[in-house]
Tab-separated table of C-alpha atoms in Angstrom:
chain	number	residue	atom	x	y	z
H	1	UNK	CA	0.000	0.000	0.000
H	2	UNK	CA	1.450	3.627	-0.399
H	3	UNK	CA	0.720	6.486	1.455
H	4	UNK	CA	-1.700	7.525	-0.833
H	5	UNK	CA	-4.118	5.167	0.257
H	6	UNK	CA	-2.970	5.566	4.256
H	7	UNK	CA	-4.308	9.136	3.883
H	8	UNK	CA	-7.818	8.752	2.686
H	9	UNK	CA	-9.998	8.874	5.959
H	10	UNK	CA	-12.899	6.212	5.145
H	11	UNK	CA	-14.970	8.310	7.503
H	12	UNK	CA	-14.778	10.611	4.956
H	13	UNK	CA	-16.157	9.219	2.574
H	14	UNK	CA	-19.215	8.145	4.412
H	15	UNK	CA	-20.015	11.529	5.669
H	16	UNK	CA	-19.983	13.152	2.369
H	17	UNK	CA	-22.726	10.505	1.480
H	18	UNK	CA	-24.602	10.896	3.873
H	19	UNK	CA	-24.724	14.644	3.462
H	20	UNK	CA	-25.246	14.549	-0.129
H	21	UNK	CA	-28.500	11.990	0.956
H	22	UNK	CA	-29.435	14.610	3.795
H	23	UNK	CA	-29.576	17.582	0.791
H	24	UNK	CA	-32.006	15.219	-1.125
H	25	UNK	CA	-33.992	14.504	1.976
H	26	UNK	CA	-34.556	18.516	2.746
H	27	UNK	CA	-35.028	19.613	-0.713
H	28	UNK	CA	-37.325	16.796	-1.139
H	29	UNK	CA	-39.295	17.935	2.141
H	30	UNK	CA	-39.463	21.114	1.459
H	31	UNK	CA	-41.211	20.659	-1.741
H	32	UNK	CA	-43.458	18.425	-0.485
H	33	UNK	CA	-44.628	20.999	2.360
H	34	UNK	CA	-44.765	23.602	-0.395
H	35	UNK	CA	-47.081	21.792	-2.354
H	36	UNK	CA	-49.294	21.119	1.052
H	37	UNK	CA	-49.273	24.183	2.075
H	38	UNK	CA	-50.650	25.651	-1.377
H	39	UNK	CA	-53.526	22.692	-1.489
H	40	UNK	CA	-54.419	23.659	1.912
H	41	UNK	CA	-54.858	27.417	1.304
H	42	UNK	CA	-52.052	28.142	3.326
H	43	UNK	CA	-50.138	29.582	-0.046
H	44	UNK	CA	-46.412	28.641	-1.193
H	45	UNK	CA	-45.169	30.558	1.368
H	46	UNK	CA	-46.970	28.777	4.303
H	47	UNK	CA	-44.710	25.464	2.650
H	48	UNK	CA	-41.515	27.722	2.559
H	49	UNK	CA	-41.759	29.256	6.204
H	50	UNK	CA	-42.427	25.485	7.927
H	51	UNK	CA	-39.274	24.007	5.849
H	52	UNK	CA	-37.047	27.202	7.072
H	53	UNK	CA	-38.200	26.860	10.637
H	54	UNK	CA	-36.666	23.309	11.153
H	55	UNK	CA	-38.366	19.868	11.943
H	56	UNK	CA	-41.909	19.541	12.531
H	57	UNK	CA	-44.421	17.314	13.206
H	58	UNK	CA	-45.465	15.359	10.133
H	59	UNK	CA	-48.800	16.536	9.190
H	60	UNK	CA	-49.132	19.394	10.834
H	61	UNK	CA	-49.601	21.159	8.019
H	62	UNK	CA	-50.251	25.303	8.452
H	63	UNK	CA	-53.522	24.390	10.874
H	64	UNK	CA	-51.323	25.447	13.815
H	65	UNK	CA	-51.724	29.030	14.679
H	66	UNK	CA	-54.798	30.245	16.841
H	67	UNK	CA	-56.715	31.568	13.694
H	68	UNK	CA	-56.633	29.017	11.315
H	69	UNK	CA	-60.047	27.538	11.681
H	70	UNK	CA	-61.955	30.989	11.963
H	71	UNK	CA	-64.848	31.313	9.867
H	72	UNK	CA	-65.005	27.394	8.471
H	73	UNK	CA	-67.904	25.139	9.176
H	74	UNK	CA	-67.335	21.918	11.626
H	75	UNK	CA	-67.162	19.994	8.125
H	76	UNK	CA	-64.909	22.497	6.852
H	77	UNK	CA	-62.221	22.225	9.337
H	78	UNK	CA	-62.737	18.273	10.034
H	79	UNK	CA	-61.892	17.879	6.881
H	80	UNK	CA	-58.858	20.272	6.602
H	81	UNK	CA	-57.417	18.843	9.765
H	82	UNK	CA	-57.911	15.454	8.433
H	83	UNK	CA	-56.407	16.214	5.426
H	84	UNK	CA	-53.341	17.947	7.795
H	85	UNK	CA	-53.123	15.377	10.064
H	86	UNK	CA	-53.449	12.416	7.537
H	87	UNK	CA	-54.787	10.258	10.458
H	88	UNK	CA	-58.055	9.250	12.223
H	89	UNK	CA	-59.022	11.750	14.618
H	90	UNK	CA	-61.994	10.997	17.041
H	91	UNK	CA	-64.263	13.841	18.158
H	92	UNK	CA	-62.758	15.129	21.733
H	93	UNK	CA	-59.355	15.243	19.296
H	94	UNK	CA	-61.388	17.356	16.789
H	95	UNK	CA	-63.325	19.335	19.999
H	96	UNK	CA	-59.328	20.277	21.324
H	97	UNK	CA	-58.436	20.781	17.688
H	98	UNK	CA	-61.041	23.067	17.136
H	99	UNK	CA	-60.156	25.003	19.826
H	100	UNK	CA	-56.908	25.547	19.185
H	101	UNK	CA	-57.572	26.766	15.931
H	102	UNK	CA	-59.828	29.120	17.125
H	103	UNK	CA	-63.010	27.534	15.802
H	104	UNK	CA	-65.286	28.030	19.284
H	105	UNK	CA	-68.476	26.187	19.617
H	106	UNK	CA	-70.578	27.330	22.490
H	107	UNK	CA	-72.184	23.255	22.950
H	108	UNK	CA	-72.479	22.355	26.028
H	109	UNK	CA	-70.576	19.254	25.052
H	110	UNK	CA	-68.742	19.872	21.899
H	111	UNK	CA	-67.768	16.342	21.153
H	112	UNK	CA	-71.084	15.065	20.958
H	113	UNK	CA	-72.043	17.552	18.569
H	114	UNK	CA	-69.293	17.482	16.367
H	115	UNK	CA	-69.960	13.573	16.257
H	116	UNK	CA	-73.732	14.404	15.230
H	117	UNK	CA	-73.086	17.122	12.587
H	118	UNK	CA	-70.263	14.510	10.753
H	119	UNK	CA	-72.832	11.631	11.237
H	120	UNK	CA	-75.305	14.028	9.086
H	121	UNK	CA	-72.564	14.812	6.794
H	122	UNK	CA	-71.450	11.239	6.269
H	123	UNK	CA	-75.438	9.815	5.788
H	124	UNK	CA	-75.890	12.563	2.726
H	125	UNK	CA	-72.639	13.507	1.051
H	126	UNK	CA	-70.625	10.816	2.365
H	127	UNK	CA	-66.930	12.548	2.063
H	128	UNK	CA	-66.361	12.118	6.029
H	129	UNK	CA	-66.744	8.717	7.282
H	130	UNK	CA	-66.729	6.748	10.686
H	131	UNK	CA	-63.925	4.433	10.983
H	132	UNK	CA	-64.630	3.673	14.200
H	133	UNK	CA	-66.345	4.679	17.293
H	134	UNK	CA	-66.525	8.332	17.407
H	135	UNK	CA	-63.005	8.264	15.021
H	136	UNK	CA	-63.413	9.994	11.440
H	137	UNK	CA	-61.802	9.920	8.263
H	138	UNK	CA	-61.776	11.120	4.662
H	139	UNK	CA	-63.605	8.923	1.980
H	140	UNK	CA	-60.715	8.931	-0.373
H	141	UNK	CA	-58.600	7.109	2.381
H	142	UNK	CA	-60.661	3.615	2.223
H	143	UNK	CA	-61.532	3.458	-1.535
H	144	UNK	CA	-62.605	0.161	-1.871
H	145	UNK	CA	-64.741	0.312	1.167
H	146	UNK	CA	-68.378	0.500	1.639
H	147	UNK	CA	-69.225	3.195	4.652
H	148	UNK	CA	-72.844	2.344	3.662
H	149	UNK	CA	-73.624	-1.524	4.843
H	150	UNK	CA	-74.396	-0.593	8.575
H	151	UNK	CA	-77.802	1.730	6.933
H	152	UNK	CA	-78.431	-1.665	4.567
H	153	UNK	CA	-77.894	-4.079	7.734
H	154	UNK	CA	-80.333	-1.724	9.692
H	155	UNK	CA	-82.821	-1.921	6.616
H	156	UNK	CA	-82.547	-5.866	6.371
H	157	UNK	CA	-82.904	-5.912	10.280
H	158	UNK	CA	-86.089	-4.037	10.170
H	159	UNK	CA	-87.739	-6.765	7.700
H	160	UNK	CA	-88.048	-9.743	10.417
H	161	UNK	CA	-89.448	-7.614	13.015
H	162	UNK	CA	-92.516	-6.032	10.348
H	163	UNK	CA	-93.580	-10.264	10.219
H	164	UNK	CA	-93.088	-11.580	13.845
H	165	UNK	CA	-96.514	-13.304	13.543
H	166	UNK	CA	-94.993	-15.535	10.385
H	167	UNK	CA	-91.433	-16.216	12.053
H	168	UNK	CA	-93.435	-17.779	15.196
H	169	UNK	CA	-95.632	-19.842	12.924
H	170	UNK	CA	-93.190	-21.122	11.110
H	171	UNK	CA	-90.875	-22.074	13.992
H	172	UNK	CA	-93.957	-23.583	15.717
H	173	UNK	CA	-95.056	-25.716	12.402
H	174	UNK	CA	-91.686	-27.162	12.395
């Protein structure tokens, strides 16, 4: 071996790598939160200002400051802060969310009602859907799945009961 090869530190090598890879990574999250932040309203500079202010939360999305629910609907911001959050969120979540985000309701118990208005919303347009007990989603999360059985299996449930006077004749003829 010559001293060439005694003076390369491997280390190096590795660490130039890895910072080239880190690059990639930022420039690739910062894009990413640009293009969120302009879906969401937000703008391109609501993307920008997240990426220069270091790590965050994924999915946080610009929903954070103390006005950013003002004016919107409970549908309206359920379904930005699902969108943000790009989880589940069950009502006292939404409720604390809400709050935050300066979207006040004056129920007496806000959960309940937010779980109400999103039942309404999810029986006629069907864009917000129960995933769970009291735990919401967006439609275009599950597309393959049918938010509508439970109203059929109601339905099919009622049918027996309308002809009680037939089930008991039959099960006594047999």
């Amino acid at each position: 071996m010559t001293d060439e090869s005694k003076g390369i530190d491997p280390y190096e090598t590795v660490l130039a790598d890895l910072y080239a890879k880190r690059d990639q990574i930022a420039q690739a999250i910062a894009a990413i939160e640009a293009f969120r932040g302009g879906g969401l309203g937000g703008g391109p500079s609501g993307g920008a200002s997240a990426a220069a202010s270091g790590p965050s939360k994924p999915g946080n999305g610009s929903l954070d400051h103390a006005g950013a629910l003002l004016g919107m609907s409970i549908v309206e911001a359920t379904k930005a802060l699902l969108a943000a959050k790009r989880t589940p969120l069950k009502n006292p979540d939404l409720a604390a969310l809400f709050k935050a985000g300066g979207l006040h309701m004056n129920s007496k118990e806000p959960a309940n009602t937010i779980g109400s208005v999103l039942t309404r919303r999810m029986a006629e347009v069907g864009d917000v859907v129960r995933v769970g007990r009291g735990t919401w989603g967006l439609k275009e999360w599950y597309p393959g799945r049918s938010f509508k059985v439970k109203d059929d299996e109601k339905k099919d449930d009622k049918k027996p009961q309308q002809e009680p006077g037939k089930a008991g004749l039959d099960a006594a003829l047999e």
